[in-house]
Structure formats: structure tokens, C-alpha cells
Amino acid sequence: MTRKIDIFDTTLRDGEQSPGASMNTEEKLVITRELLRMNVDVIEAGFPISSPGDFESVRKISQLVGYDAVVCALTRAIEKDILCAADALKFAKRPRIHTGIGVSESHLRDKLRITPDECVKRAVECVQCAKRYVDDVQFYAEDAGRSDYDFLVRVIQAVVDAGATVVNIPDTTGYSLPEEFGRRIKYLVDNVRGIEDVTIAVHCHNDLGMATALALAGVANGARQIECTINGLGERAGNTAMEEVVMAIKMHGEELDAHTEVNTREFVKASRLVSSITGMNVQANKSIVGANAFAHSSGIHQDGVLKKRDTYEIIDPADVGAGSSQIVLTARSGHAALKHRLEELGYEFEPQKLDEIYEAFLNLADKKKEVYDEDLESLVNERSREADALYSLESIQISCGFPLKPTATLTVRGPEGDPITVCDWGTGPVDAVYKAVDQVIGCQNDLLEYSVQSVTRGIDALGEVTVRVKAANGDIYTGRGADGDIIVSSTKAYLNALNRLLSDKR
Ligand code: KIV
Ligand code: ZN
């Protein structure tokens, strides 16, 4: 039997650090249900001291997860962070505190401004402090990928002696080469006393496009936990993508002496869910979950695949849930069928909310005839965006064409509940609408990105618009809107981004 590798998902923590990918508690709970269906071992639910919202998310996720996975909360090497994490994890059946400190010369000298001795002292103190609240304490040696080998051994030895159960070796800046990173893990295995009794974890960033290779090099050299995210979401260029690293282990388990217990058939669904909630689109050529991951276009390849699939395909698409048969709902589908399908997609609602969603579903089914999973996700996410909105769309009317000047008449309901109507014009209909929105909301920002995608196939498909705006303080906000009319989707997406910006400001 090969070694079991624990999969530690950090979509809800490091993934959320992607600019513009913030999620509310409800959205995090939906993703948590999907992570449970995927059978991940550890869920990093958040960084409780960072905001009341994060605290609440960790608390609610702890209640939801029960014994099905370890729930982990991040802290700095600071007592008040650790107390806050312990409090947020109060209801977790299998709680873990993830605490740590920078260990590279750059972090010690330029960020923390402490000596190596002080670093070791603080590392030990944070583990001891966390141990007073939970048995399971994971220590991270931030920027370990650029640290001195012997200093890293010293810190890890000290925290192992202090009772850490997991030691996380992050390549925080995504700087390492896989072979070198593997050597670093081996050096710890060979030089830290008692390391065989703790789990070595790897947490790799993708700045050089090698996060998956780095994690695998870690596993080949003794790591038994991989930290990763769905779609490789995460700070800057992101983290190791779960779907990539798990499939690589599945394909090369014997060579790596490793296996995971993740349900890979959920990958495509999970990818779509996270993309739809965060507004972070998945590139078509993304491995495993991209739209083209199993598309063969050249004649030679098509000929090969038709003769025998594995001539050009190393993974059976069904193993990652790609191209699986779609459940299609129609206007004739009843309440129970909708509820059942939504539950399979990870959504659970109170009866009254479900009635409202059923109404919206019937409206959509009337227009569209066939309602796919993607349509349902879009519809539900649209409603949760609207529920939190300070400003919501009442009506939009456009006049455009050649040689007309595009104009928009917009009515928006504001925080005081009064409808506000304005008109504006622009270079095109979307420009006209966005100028009208700016008149109402008056919130300074730069529109960095605007994209439109159809949610499913066919001319009657919903059009989903994603926008990214930059606030005056440099923070980035993503907004999404979906509708059969792309001017409506565009308006909703812009309002969604500005609503997020304004609620953060408040
Ligand atoms: O990249 C990193 O070092 C981290 C730690 C907090 C684990 O995210
Ligand atoms: Zn990270």
C-alpha cells in the first residue's frame, strides 16, 4: 500500500487572498459542502482575526463540518490571533490551529526586524500557546523556500519539540525549483529528530508556474500533506491546484509511493462552483478542468482518439467529472426535483427561500426551455448577490444602433429604498449604462476588466458578465451578473462590484 497523502484545501483562506475573490459566509458554506463531497482531509476555513466576517465563517464552517474533516484556522505568531482562532473553532469536532512566522533572512531582517534567536523563541511560544487550546497544531515556516537550510532545521526542531503535530514548509514566493525544494524536504527528514512522528506539509505558490511540480517534489521526498486550492486560486499567481496535484498522484502513485482519498469525479463541478462564486474565470486550456482539457481539434489527434482514447488522452474525462451526463430541468420539473438537484450542487435553503428560487427557476425555464446545472448555479448566485446589495437594479432601458447615440435610462433602488432614475449616454450601450450607474453611486473606481461568457450552449443561453474594478485605495473587486440580456447582466455585474466595494468601505 502506498502512503496516504492528506489534502489540505485552502481555497477559503489563501484562495480568497486572490485580488477580487472575496466570498461571504454563505458562499463559503456552499464551497465547504463541495469540499466535503470531495472528501478532502483538512479545510482551512479562514483567518479569524482578519475580520468579523472571517471569524463568523470559521465558526459556521466548524459547525457544518462535524467529524468529516479537520477544520483549520490561520493565525500569526501573536497571542491575540491564537485566542481568536481558538474561539472561532469552538464548535469544531476536529479543530486545528495553523500558526507560524517568517524564517527567511528577508523576512527576519526586513519584515519582522528580529534576530534568528527571537524568531525561534516566537515560533516555540506560538505553538505552546496554540497547544493550550487544541491538540492539533500546525506550524508554518513562512518563506521557507528561500530560507537557510540549517536555520530551517533549527526552527522546525524547536516547534516539533514544542508539540507541533504538522510542520508546513511553504514556498511562499514560488521561487524554488522542484528538485531543490525536494532536497530541502529531504534535509528536514534527515536532520530533524522526531520528524517521523509529525506530518510534513508543503504549501507552494505558482509564481514560476511550478506550484504543482514543487508539491510533488515535496511528496517524493517525504511530505505527507499537500496544501492546495480549487482552480489553483490564491495570492498573486495562486497555489498548487488541487485537481492537478491529485490527478498527478493518481497517475504516478507507484513512483511517488502516494495516494489520496479525494473523490476526483467532483473536480469539474467544484471548479465551476468556485469560479462562479468568486468571479475568477478558468482559462480554457487549464489542465484537468479547463473547457478544452479534453477537446481534440487536430485531425491526427481526432483520428487517434477515435481509434483508441489513450493515444492522446491520459485521463478518462469521466474520472474528473467532465462531460458527464447533464441533468436538465424544465418548466415541468417540480419543486422536489429542483430541491434535489440544488442539494446535489451543494445548496441548501429554508422552505421560503426555496419557494422564491423556484419562482425564479420557472421564469428562467419559461424563457430557456432547458435549465442546466450552470444555469441553476448562476441563478442562485445571482440571488445571493442581490440579497446583500446596497444598490439594486429596478429597470434599464437602452437605445442604441447605427447611427444612434447609445443612451441608457436607469432606475436603481438605493440604501434608503427610494428609486433613483438617471439618463446618460456613452460610446456604446455598456458605457452608457456604466456612466448612468456612476451618476447614481458616485464611487470613484477604474474598470480593469469586462468580459462576457455564455453560461451554457445555445442562443438562448444566459450571458454572464464579469467585471473587475479598482477602488481609489487600490483594492480590487470582482462583480458578476447573469441574465438572458447581456446589457442587464452588464449592469448587474457593475452594481455587484460597486456594492462589494461600498460594503467594505462601510
Ligand atoms: O504562502 C504562505 O506562506 C502562506 C502561509 C500563511 C502558510 O500562505
Ligand atoms: Zn500561501
Short mmCIF file of C-alpha atoms and ligand atoms in Angstrom, two decimals:
data_model
loop_
_atom_site.label_atom_id
_atom_site.label_comp_id
_atom_site.label_asym_id
_atom_site.label_seq_id
_atom_site.Cartn_x
_atom_site.Cartn_y
_atom_site.Cartn_z
CA MET A 1 0.00 0.00 0.00
CA THR A 2 1.30 3.46 -0.87
CA ARG A 3 1.44 6.35 1.63
CA LYS A 4 -1.80 8.26 2.21
CA ILE A 5 -1.27 11.97 1.40
CA ASP A 6 -3.58 14.37 3.22
CA ILE A 7 -5.22 17.01 1.05
CA PHE A 8 -5.46 20.33 2.85
CA ASP A 9 -7.72 22.73 0.99
CA THR A 10 -7.06 26.44 1.44
CA THR A 11 -9.49 27.83 -1.17
CA LEU A 12 -11.38 29.63 1.59
CA ARG A 13 -8.23 31.24 3.04
CA ASP A 14 -5.29 31.57 0.61
CA GLY A 15 -7.70 31.27 -2.33
CA GLU A 16 -9.70 34.19 -1.00
CA GLN A 17 -6.49 36.25 -0.96
CA SER A 18 -6.69 36.43 -4.80
CA PRO A 19 -7.49 40.05 -5.53
CA GLY A 20 -11.22 40.34 -6.11
CA ALA A 21 -12.07 36.79 -4.97
CA SER A 22 -13.65 37.60 -1.62
CA MET A 23 -16.57 35.40 -0.54
CA ASN A 24 -19.28 35.87 2.04
CA THR A 25 -20.10 33.28 4.72
CA GLU A 26 -22.98 31.74 2.75
CA GLU A 27 -20.75 31.28 -0.28
CA LYS A 28 -18.04 29.71 1.89
CA LEU A 29 -20.56 27.25 3.29
CA VAL A 30 -21.56 26.22 -0.23
CA ILE A 31 -17.90 25.58 -1.10
CA THR A 32 -17.40 23.71 2.19
CA ARG A 33 -20.23 21.30 1.30
CA GLU A 34 -18.49 20.66 -2.01
CA LEU A 35 -15.15 20.09 -0.24
CA LEU A 36 -16.87 17.52 1.97
CA ARG A 37 -18.26 15.74 -1.08
CA MET A 38 -14.71 15.73 -2.44
CA ASN A 39 -13.59 14.09 0.81
CA VAL A 40 -10.67 16.45 1.49
CA ASP A 41 -8.85 15.82 4.76
CA VAL A 42 -8.42 19.37 6.06
CA ILE A 43 -10.36 22.58 5.32
CA GLU A 44 -8.59 25.83 6.09
CA ALA A 45 -11.68 27.89 6.82
CA GLY A 46 -10.12 31.33 7.27
CA PHE A 47 -8.02 33.75 9.26
CA PRO A 48 -10.41 34.68 12.11
CA ILE A 49 -8.59 37.76 13.45
CA SER A 50 -8.59 39.40 10.00
CA SER A 51 -12.28 40.43 10.07
CA PRO A 52 -15.58 39.71 11.86
CA GLY A 53 -16.78 38.08 8.61
CA ASP A 54 -13.86 35.66 8.60
CA PHE A 55 -14.42 34.84 12.27
CA GLU A 56 -18.09 34.08 11.58
CA SER A 57 -17.22 31.94 8.56
CA VAL A 58 -14.79 29.80 10.58
CA ARG A 59 -17.41 29.40 13.31
CA LYS A 60 -20.17 28.36 10.89
CA ILE A 61 -17.89 26.06 8.89
CA SER A 62 -16.81 24.36 12.13
CA GLN A 63 -20.48 23.66 12.93
CA LEU A 64 -21.18 22.32 9.46
CA VAL A 65 -18.18 20.02 9.08
CA GLY A 66 -18.53 17.89 12.23
CA TYR A 67 -16.20 14.86 12.20
CA ASP A 68 -15.97 14.74 8.40
CA ALA A 69 -12.77 16.80 8.11
CA VAL A 70 -10.29 18.74 10.20
CA VAL A 71 -11.18 22.44 10.32
CA CYS A 72 -8.18 24.72 10.44
CA ALA A 73 -7.83 28.43 11.25
CA LEU A 74 -4.81 30.58 10.44
CA THR A 75 -3.02 32.90 12.85
CA ARG A 76 0.16 34.92 13.04
CA ALA A 77 2.60 34.16 15.88
CA ILE A 78 0.60 36.52 18.08
CA GLU A 79 -1.34 35.53 21.18
CA LYS A 80 -4.49 37.51 20.36
CA ASP A 81 -4.69 35.85 16.91
CA ILE A 82 -4.43 32.43 18.53
CA LEU A 83 -7.13 33.20 21.13
CA CYS A 84 -9.40 34.45 18.36
CA ALA A 85 -8.79 31.31 16.25
CA ALA A 86 -9.46 29.05 19.23
CA ASP A 87 -12.74 30.89 19.84
CA ALA A 88 -13.79 30.64 16.19
CA LEU A 89 -13.02 26.90 16.24
CA LYS A 90 -15.03 26.33 19.43
CA PHE A 91 -17.63 24.14 17.69
CA ALA A 92 -15.19 22.18 15.52
CA LYS A 93 -15.08 18.46 16.28
CA ARG A 94 -11.56 18.21 14.85
CA PRO A 95 -10.03 21.69 15.27
CA ARG A 96 -6.53 22.67 14.14
CA ILE A 97 -4.71 25.97 14.69
CA HIS A 98 -2.26 26.93 11.94
CA THR A 99 0.26 29.34 13.36
CA GLY A 100 3.72 30.41 12.29
CA ILE A 101 6.29 33.02 11.45
CA GLY A 102 8.68 34.02 8.65
CA VAL A 103 12.01 32.21 8.64
CA SER A 104 13.95 33.56 5.63
CA GLU A 105 16.68 36.17 6.01
CA SER A 106 14.50 38.62 4.09
CA HIS A 107 11.53 38.13 6.46
CA LEU A 108 13.65 38.29 9.61
CA ARG A 109 15.67 41.33 8.57
CA ASP A 110 13.20 43.40 6.53
CA LYS A 111 9.70 42.40 7.65
CA LEU A 112 9.83 41.19 11.24
CA ARG A 113 13.08 43.00 12.19
CA ILE A 114 14.03 40.28 14.66
CA THR A 115 17.12 38.15 15.25
CA PRO A 116 17.21 34.42 14.46
CA ASP A 117 17.09 33.65 18.21
CA GLU A 118 13.96 35.79 18.60
CA CYS A 119 12.38 34.01 15.65
CA VAL A 120 12.95 30.58 17.23
CA LYS A 121 11.59 31.87 20.56
CA ARG A 122 8.43 33.25 18.97
CA ALA A 123 7.93 30.07 16.92
CA VAL A 124 8.05 27.95 20.08
CA GLU A 125 5.82 30.35 22.03
CA CYS A 126 3.10 30.38 19.37
CA VAL A 127 2.99 26.58 19.22
CA GLN A 128 2.89 26.34 23.03
CA CYS A 129 0.14 28.94 23.16
CA ALA A 130 -1.97 27.15 20.49
CA LYS A 131 -1.43 23.84 22.30
CA ARG A 132 -3.29 25.24 25.31
CA TYR A 133 -6.48 25.31 23.20
CA VAL A 134 -6.20 22.43 20.69
CA ASP A 135 -4.15 19.23 20.39
CA ASP A 136 -3.64 19.57 16.68
CA VAL A 137 -1.24 22.47 15.98
CA GLN A 138 0.25 23.10 12.56
CA PHE A 139 3.28 25.38 12.35
CA TYR A 140 4.14 27.24 9.11
CA ALA A 141 7.68 28.45 8.43
CA GLU A 142 6.80 31.32 6.12
CA ASP A 143 9.13 31.80 3.14
CA ALA A 144 10.87 28.51 3.96
CA GLY A 145 11.59 28.15 0.24
CA ARG A 146 14.20 30.92 0.49
CA SER A 147 15.48 30.16 3.98
CA ASP A 148 18.86 28.87 5.13
CA TYR A 149 18.72 25.05 5.36
CA ASP A 150 20.27 24.83 8.84
CA PHE A 151 18.21 27.66 10.28
CA LEU A 152 15.08 25.95 8.95
CA VAL A 153 16.15 22.73 10.68
CA ARG A 154 16.66 24.70 13.91
CA VAL A 155 13.17 26.26 13.79
CA ILE A 156 11.43 23.02 12.83
CA GLN A 157 13.30 21.06 15.51
CA ALA A 158 12.19 23.62 18.11
CA VAL A 159 8.50 23.51 17.12
CA VAL A 160 8.47 19.71 16.88
CA ASP A 161 9.89 19.60 20.41
CA ALA A 162 7.21 22.11 21.47
CA GLY A 163 4.46 19.75 20.27
CA ALA A 164 3.56 20.78 16.69
CA THR A 165 1.68 17.94 15.00
CA VAL A 166 2.17 19.21 11.43
CA VAL A 167 5.06 21.31 10.08
CA ASN A 168 4.23 23.27 6.97
CA ILE A 169 7.11 24.18 4.65
CA PRO A 170 5.79 26.87 2.31
CA ASP A 171 7.47 28.18 -0.79
CA THR A 172 5.67 31.43 -0.09
CA THR A 173 7.10 33.34 -3.05
CA GLY A 174 7.03 30.47 -5.57
CA TYR A 175 10.79 30.91 -6.01
CA SER A 176 12.15 27.37 -5.78
CA LEU A 177 12.95 24.80 -8.45
CA PRO A 178 11.26 21.44 -7.81
CA GLU A 179 14.49 19.46 -7.37
CA GLU A 180 15.89 21.94 -4.88
CA PHE A 181 12.60 22.13 -2.96
CA GLY A 182 12.59 18.32 -2.76
CA ARG A 183 16.16 18.41 -1.37
CA ARG A 184 15.02 20.86 1.29
CA ILE A 185 12.26 18.49 2.46
CA LYS A 186 14.73 15.59 2.48
CA TYR A 187 17.15 17.68 4.55
CA LEU A 188 14.45 18.12 7.19
CA VAL A 189 13.62 14.41 7.10
CA ASP A 190 17.31 13.60 7.64
CA ASN A 191 18.11 16.23 10.25
CA VAL A 192 15.10 16.91 12.50
CA ARG A 193 14.82 14.47 15.43
CA GLY A 194 11.33 13.03 15.80
CA ILE A 195 10.14 14.30 12.41
CA GLU A 196 8.79 10.82 11.63
CA ASP A 197 6.12 11.42 14.29
CA VAL A 198 4.80 14.63 12.70
CA THR A 199 3.34 15.33 9.27
CA ILE A 200 5.41 17.42 6.86
CA ALA A 201 3.18 19.64 4.72
CA VAL A 202 4.05 21.58 1.57
CA HIS A 203 2.39 24.83 0.56
CA CYS A 204 3.63 26.08 -2.81
CA HIS A 205 2.89 29.21 -4.81
CA ASN A 206 2.79 29.40 -8.57
CA ASP A 207 4.88 32.48 -9.35
CA LEU A 208 7.05 30.50 -11.77
CA GLY A 209 4.24 28.20 -12.86
CA MET A 210 5.65 25.31 -10.82
CA ALA A 211 3.39 25.05 -7.78
CA THR A 212 2.18 21.56 -8.68
CA ALA A 213 5.69 20.31 -9.52
CA LEU A 214 7.00 21.73 -6.23
CA ALA A 215 4.31 19.98 -4.20
CA LEU A 216 5.04 16.68 -5.95
CA ALA A 217 8.77 17.08 -5.31
CA GLY A 218 7.89 17.59 -1.65
CA VAL A 219 5.82 14.39 -1.62
CA ALA A 220 8.58 12.42 -3.35
CA ASN A 221 10.92 13.46 -0.54
CA GLY A 222 8.75 12.76 2.48
CA ALA A 223 5.88 15.30 2.70
CA ARG A 224 2.55 13.73 3.70
CA GLN A 225 0.25 16.74 3.34
CA ILE A 226 -0.32 18.98 0.34
CA GLU A 227 -1.91 22.41 0.67
CA CYS A 228 -3.83 23.39 -2.42
CA THR A 229 -6.86 25.20 -3.78
CA ILE A 230 -9.56 24.56 -6.35
CA ASN A 231 -8.53 26.04 -9.72
CA GLY A 232 -5.16 26.99 -8.16
CA LEU A 233 -6.71 30.15 -6.72
CA GLY A 234 -4.54 32.10 -4.27
CA GLU A 235 -2.30 35.03 -3.52
CA ARG A 236 -0.66 36.51 -6.67
CA ALA A 237 -0.21 33.67 -9.22
CA GLY A 238 -2.01 31.28 -6.89
CA ASN A 239 -1.32 27.98 -5.15
CA THR A 240 -0.95 24.36 -6.18
CA ALA A 241 -4.21 23.40 -7.92
CA MET A 242 -5.90 20.51 -6.14
CA GLU A 243 -7.20 18.94 -9.35
CA GLU A 244 -3.69 18.92 -10.85
CA VAL A 245 -1.76 17.55 -7.91
CA VAL A 246 -4.36 14.90 -7.04
CA MET A 247 -4.58 13.66 -10.64
CA ALA A 248 -0.76 13.59 -10.91
CA ILE A 249 -0.64 11.43 -7.78
CA LYS A 250 -3.39 9.22 -9.19
CA MET A 251 -1.41 8.71 -12.43
CA HIS A 252 2.01 8.29 -10.76
CA GLY A 253 1.09 6.80 -7.38
CA GLU A 254 3.54 3.90 -7.56
CA GLU A 255 6.54 6.10 -8.44
CA LEU A 256 5.64 8.59 -5.72
CA ASP A 257 4.60 5.93 -3.20
CA ALA A 258 1.49 8.02 -2.62
CA HIS A 259 -2.27 8.07 -2.92
CA THR A 260 -5.05 10.42 -1.82
CA GLU A 261 -8.66 9.70 -0.87
CA VAL A 262 -10.14 12.59 -2.82
CA ASN A 263 -13.21 11.97 -4.95
CA THR A 264 -11.83 13.20 -8.28
CA ARG A 265 -15.21 12.93 -10.01
CA GLU A 266 -16.20 16.18 -8.32
CA PHE A 267 -13.37 18.23 -9.86
CA VAL A 268 -15.18 19.84 -12.78
CA LYS A 269 -18.22 20.63 -10.66
CA ALA A 270 -16.06 22.11 -7.89
CA SER A 271 -14.11 24.17 -10.39
CA ARG A 272 -17.29 25.63 -11.87
CA LEU A 273 -18.71 26.34 -8.45
CA VAL A 274 -15.63 28.22 -7.23
CA SER A 275 -15.34 30.13 -10.48
CA SER A 276 -18.99 31.10 -10.35
CA ILE A 277 -18.82 32.23 -6.71
CA THR A 278 -15.52 34.12 -6.90
CA GLY A 279 -15.89 35.53 -10.39
CA MET A 280 -12.43 34.16 -11.27
CA ASN A 281 -12.81 32.62 -14.73
CA VAL A 282 -10.96 29.41 -15.54
CA GLN A 283 -8.84 29.62 -18.69
CA ALA A 284 -9.99 27.24 -21.44
CA ASN A 285 -6.60 25.46 -21.58
CA LYS A 286 -6.35 24.95 -17.81
CA SER A 287 -5.31 21.36 -17.03
CA ILE A 288 -8.00 18.95 -15.84
CA VAL A 289 -10.88 21.44 -15.55
CA GLY A 290 -10.48 23.88 -18.49
CA ALA A 291 -13.11 23.81 -21.23
CA ASN A 292 -10.51 22.45 -23.69
CA ALA A 293 -8.85 19.97 -21.33
CA PHE A 294 -10.39 17.04 -23.23
CA ALA A 295 -11.05 18.67 -26.62
CA HIS A 296 -9.12 17.24 -29.56
CA SER A 297 -9.04 19.51 -32.57
CA SER A 298 -6.30 18.40 -34.95
CA GLY A 299 -7.29 15.71 -37.44
CA ILE A 300 -4.38 13.45 -36.45
CA HIS A 301 -5.36 13.59 -32.78
CA GLN A 302 -9.05 13.03 -33.52
CA ASP A 303 -8.19 10.02 -35.64
CA GLY A 304 -6.04 8.59 -32.82
CA VAL A 305 -8.62 9.18 -30.09
CA LEU A 306 -11.39 7.64 -32.18
CA LYS A 307 -9.26 4.51 -32.66
CA LYS A 308 -8.24 4.32 -29.01
CA ARG A 309 -8.83 7.00 -26.42
CA ASP A 310 -5.47 6.74 -24.68
CA THR A 311 -3.48 7.55 -27.82
CA TYR A 312 -3.87 11.21 -26.89
CA GLU A 313 -5.79 11.19 -23.60
CA ILE A 314 -4.08 10.26 -20.33
CA ILE A 315 -7.17 10.81 -18.18
CA ASP A 316 -10.66 9.45 -18.69
CA PRO A 317 -12.81 12.63 -18.61
CA ALA A 318 -15.38 10.77 -16.50
CA ASP A 319 -12.74 10.41 -13.74
CA VAL A 320 -12.80 14.17 -13.17
CA GLY A 321 -16.50 14.63 -13.83
CA ALA A 322 -16.01 16.16 -17.28
CA GLY A 323 -18.59 15.58 -19.98
CA SER A 324 -20.71 13.55 -17.61
CA SER A 325 -24.38 13.32 -18.45
CA GLN A 326 -26.16 16.53 -17.65
CA ILE A 327 -29.33 16.69 -15.61
CA VAL A 328 -31.68 19.04 -17.42
CA LEU A 329 -34.64 20.60 -15.63
CA THR A 330 -37.57 22.14 -17.48
CA ALA A 331 -40.66 24.17 -16.61
CA ARG A 332 -42.36 20.83 -15.91
CA SER A 333 -39.84 19.94 -13.18
CA GLY A 334 -41.41 20.17 -9.76
CA HIS A 335 -40.31 21.77 -6.56
CA ALA A 336 -38.87 18.46 -5.26
CA ALA A 337 -36.76 17.92 -8.39
CA LEU A 338 -35.31 21.42 -8.10
CA LYS A 339 -34.59 20.97 -4.38
CA HIS A 340 -32.91 17.62 -5.01
CA ARG A 341 -30.71 18.98 -7.81
CA LEU A 342 -29.75 22.07 -5.80
CA GLU A 343 -28.74 19.87 -2.88
CA GLU A 344 -26.57 17.78 -5.17
CA LEU A 345 -24.91 21.01 -6.27
CA GLY A 346 -24.22 21.97 -2.65
CA TYR A 347 -27.07 24.43 -1.99
CA GLU A 348 -29.49 24.10 0.90
CA PHE A 349 -32.31 26.56 1.53
CA GLU A 350 -35.05 27.26 4.03
CA PRO A 351 -38.52 26.45 2.56
CA GLN A 352 -39.41 30.13 1.98
CA LYS A 353 -36.16 30.88 0.16
CA LEU A 354 -36.61 27.72 -1.88
CA ASP A 355 -40.07 28.92 -2.94
CA GLU A 356 -38.55 32.18 -4.20
CA ILE A 357 -35.86 30.28 -6.08
CA TYR A 358 -38.49 28.01 -7.59
CA GLU A 359 -40.34 31.09 -8.88
CA ALA A 360 -37.15 32.43 -10.46
CA PHE A 361 -36.41 28.97 -11.87
CA LEU A 362 -39.86 28.81 -13.53
CA ASN A 363 -39.31 32.25 -15.08
CA LEU A 364 -36.00 31.12 -16.45
CA ALA A 365 -37.38 27.77 -17.67
CA ASP A 366 -40.17 29.60 -19.49
CA LYS A 367 -37.62 31.61 -21.43
CA LYS A 368 -34.95 28.98 -21.85
CA LYS A 369 -36.83 25.68 -22.00
CA GLU A 370 -33.87 23.61 -20.70
CA VAL A 371 -32.18 24.58 -17.46
CA TYR A 372 -28.69 23.13 -16.89
CA ASP A 373 -26.66 22.94 -13.67
CA GLU A 374 -24.69 26.01 -14.72
CA ASP A 375 -27.95 27.96 -15.13
CA LEU A 376 -29.05 26.90 -11.64
CA GLU A 377 -25.72 27.93 -10.11
CA SER A 378 -25.91 31.22 -11.91
CA LEU A 379 -29.49 31.83 -10.79
CA VAL A 380 -28.76 31.00 -7.13
CA ASN A 381 -25.55 33.05 -7.04
CA GLU A 382 -27.34 35.97 -8.68
CA ARG A 383 -29.94 35.93 -5.93
CA SER A 384 -27.36 35.77 -3.16
CA ARG A 385 -25.54 38.74 -4.72
CA GLU A 386 -28.84 40.66 -4.82
CA ALA A 387 -29.65 39.79 -1.20
CA ASP A 388 -26.60 41.68 0.11
CA ALA A 389 -26.89 44.61 -2.30
CA LEU A 390 -26.98 48.25 -1.17
CA TYR A 391 -28.00 49.32 -4.66
CA SER A 392 -30.18 47.05 -6.78
CA LEU A 393 -31.38 47.30 -10.34
CA GLU A 394 -35.04 48.21 -10.85
CA SER A 395 -35.06 48.78 -14.59
CA ILE A 396 -32.82 49.57 -17.50
CA GLN A 397 -33.77 50.80 -20.93
CA ILE A 398 -31.30 51.20 -23.76
CA SER A 399 -31.43 52.83 -27.11
CA CYS A 400 -28.56 52.12 -29.48
CA GLY A 401 -27.71 51.19 -33.04
CA PHE A 402 -26.30 52.86 -36.13
CA PRO A 403 -26.18 55.90 -36.35
CA LEU A 404 -27.81 56.45 -32.94
CA LYS A 405 -26.03 57.79 -29.87
CA PRO A 406 -26.22 54.99 -27.27
CA THR A 407 -28.28 56.17 -24.29
CA ALA A 408 -29.38 54.46 -21.09
CA THR A 409 -32.25 55.22 -18.74
CA LEU A 410 -31.58 53.52 -15.45
CA THR A 411 -33.59 53.11 -12.26
CA VAL A 412 -31.78 51.82 -9.21
CA ARG A 413 -33.07 51.31 -5.68
CA GLY A 414 -30.61 52.71 -3.14
CA PRO A 415 -29.93 52.03 0.55
CA GLU A 416 -32.79 54.32 1.60
CA GLY A 417 -35.19 52.31 -0.54
CA ASP A 418 -36.15 55.13 -2.92
CA PRO A 419 -35.92 54.51 -6.65
CA ILE A 420 -33.42 56.83 -8.38
CA THR A 421 -33.74 57.37 -12.13
CA VAL A 422 -31.00 58.85 -14.33
CA CYS A 423 -30.08 59.01 -18.04
CA ASP A 424 -26.67 59.05 -19.68
CA TRP A 425 -25.01 58.31 -22.98
CA GLY A 426 -21.73 56.72 -23.99
CA THR A 427 -19.63 55.22 -26.76
CA GLY A 428 -21.69 52.03 -26.60
CA PRO A 429 -24.65 50.72 -24.59
CA VAL A 430 -22.49 49.31 -21.77
CA ASP A 431 -20.55 52.56 -21.49
CA ALA A 432 -23.85 54.47 -21.34
CA VAL A 433 -25.17 52.21 -18.55
CA TYR A 434 -21.94 52.39 -16.54
CA LYS A 435 -21.93 56.18 -16.75
CA ALA A 436 -25.52 56.18 -15.51
CA VAL A 437 -24.55 53.89 -12.61
CA ASP A 438 -21.66 56.23 -11.77
CA GLN A 439 -24.10 59.14 -11.66
CA VAL A 440 -26.18 57.31 -9.04
CA ILE A 441 -23.45 55.78 -6.91
CA GLY A 442 -20.65 58.31 -7.41
CA CYS A 443 -17.93 55.93 -6.27
CA GLN A 444 -14.52 56.54 -7.81
CA ASN A 445 -13.05 53.43 -9.48
CA ASP A 446 -11.24 52.16 -12.58
CA LEU A 447 -12.82 49.44 -14.65
CA LEU A 448 -9.93 47.00 -15.13
CA GLU A 449 -11.69 44.19 -16.90
CA TYR A 450 -15.00 43.42 -18.55
CA SER A 451 -15.80 40.02 -20.01
CA VAL A 452 -18.90 38.18 -21.11
CA GLN A 453 -19.37 34.43 -21.34
CA SER A 454 -22.36 32.32 -22.12
CA VAL A 455 -23.30 30.12 -19.17
CA THR A 456 -24.36 27.16 -21.33
CA ARG A 457 -24.67 26.44 -25.02
CA GLY A 458 -27.32 27.80 -27.41
CA ILE A 459 -28.50 31.23 -28.50
CA ASP A 460 -30.93 31.45 -25.56
CA ALA A 461 -28.13 30.83 -23.01
CA LEU A 462 -27.69 33.14 -20.05
CA GLY A 463 -24.91 35.67 -20.59
CA GLU A 464 -22.66 36.04 -17.56
CA VAL A 465 -20.66 39.25 -17.28
CA THR A 466 -17.62 39.56 -15.04
CA VAL A 467 -16.07 42.92 -14.19
CA ARG A 468 -13.09 43.83 -12.07
CA VAL A 469 -12.83 47.33 -10.67
CA LYS A 470 -10.04 49.03 -8.79
CA ALA A 471 -11.06 51.26 -5.87
CA ALA A 472 -9.30 54.52 -5.05
CA ASN A 473 -7.25 52.72 -2.34
CA GLY A 474 -6.02 50.12 -4.87
CA ASP A 475 -8.25 47.24 -3.69
CA ILE A 476 -9.76 45.15 -6.44
CA TYR A 477 -13.39 43.99 -6.51
CA THR A 478 -14.99 41.47 -8.82
CA GLY A 479 -18.63 41.69 -9.82
CA ARG A 480 -20.80 39.22 -11.68
CA GLY A 481 -24.23 39.39 -13.22
CA ALA A 482 -26.20 36.88 -15.23
CA ASP A 483 -29.28 37.34 -17.40
CA GLY A 484 -30.64 36.42 -20.80
CA ASP A 485 -29.96 40.03 -21.85
CA ILE A 486 -26.29 40.96 -21.67
CA ILE A 487 -26.98 44.64 -21.03
CA VAL A 488 -28.88 43.59 -17.91
CA SER A 489 -26.02 41.21 -16.94
CA SER A 490 -23.53 44.03 -17.51
CA THR A 491 -25.48 46.39 -15.27
CA LYS A 492 -25.86 43.77 -12.53
CA ALA A 493 -22.14 42.90 -12.68
CA TYR A 494 -21.07 46.53 -12.28
CA LEU A 495 -23.56 47.11 -9.46
CA ASN A 496 -22.33 43.91 -7.76
CA ALA A 497 -18.69 45.07 -7.86
CA LEU A 498 -19.61 48.53 -6.53
CA ASN A 499 -21.85 47.04 -3.82
CA ARG A 500 -18.90 44.92 -2.61
CA LEU A 501 -16.65 47.95 -2.67
CA LEU A 502 -19.15 50.05 -0.74
CA SER A 503 -19.88 47.42 1.88
CA ASP A 504 -16.13 47.03 2.53
CA LYS A 505 -15.85 50.79 2.84
CA ARG A 506 -18.68 50.82 5.39
O1 KIV B 1 2.26 31.27 1.47
C1 KIV B 1 2.38 31.12 2.70
O2 KIV B 1 3.48 31.07 3.26
C2 KIV B 1 1.15 31.04 3.48
C3 KIV B 1 1.30 30.68 4.93
C4 KIV B 1 0.44 31.52 5.78
C5 KIV B 1 1.06 29.22 5.11
O3 KIV B 1 0.08 31.19 2.96
ZN ZN B 2 0.24 30.95 0.74
#
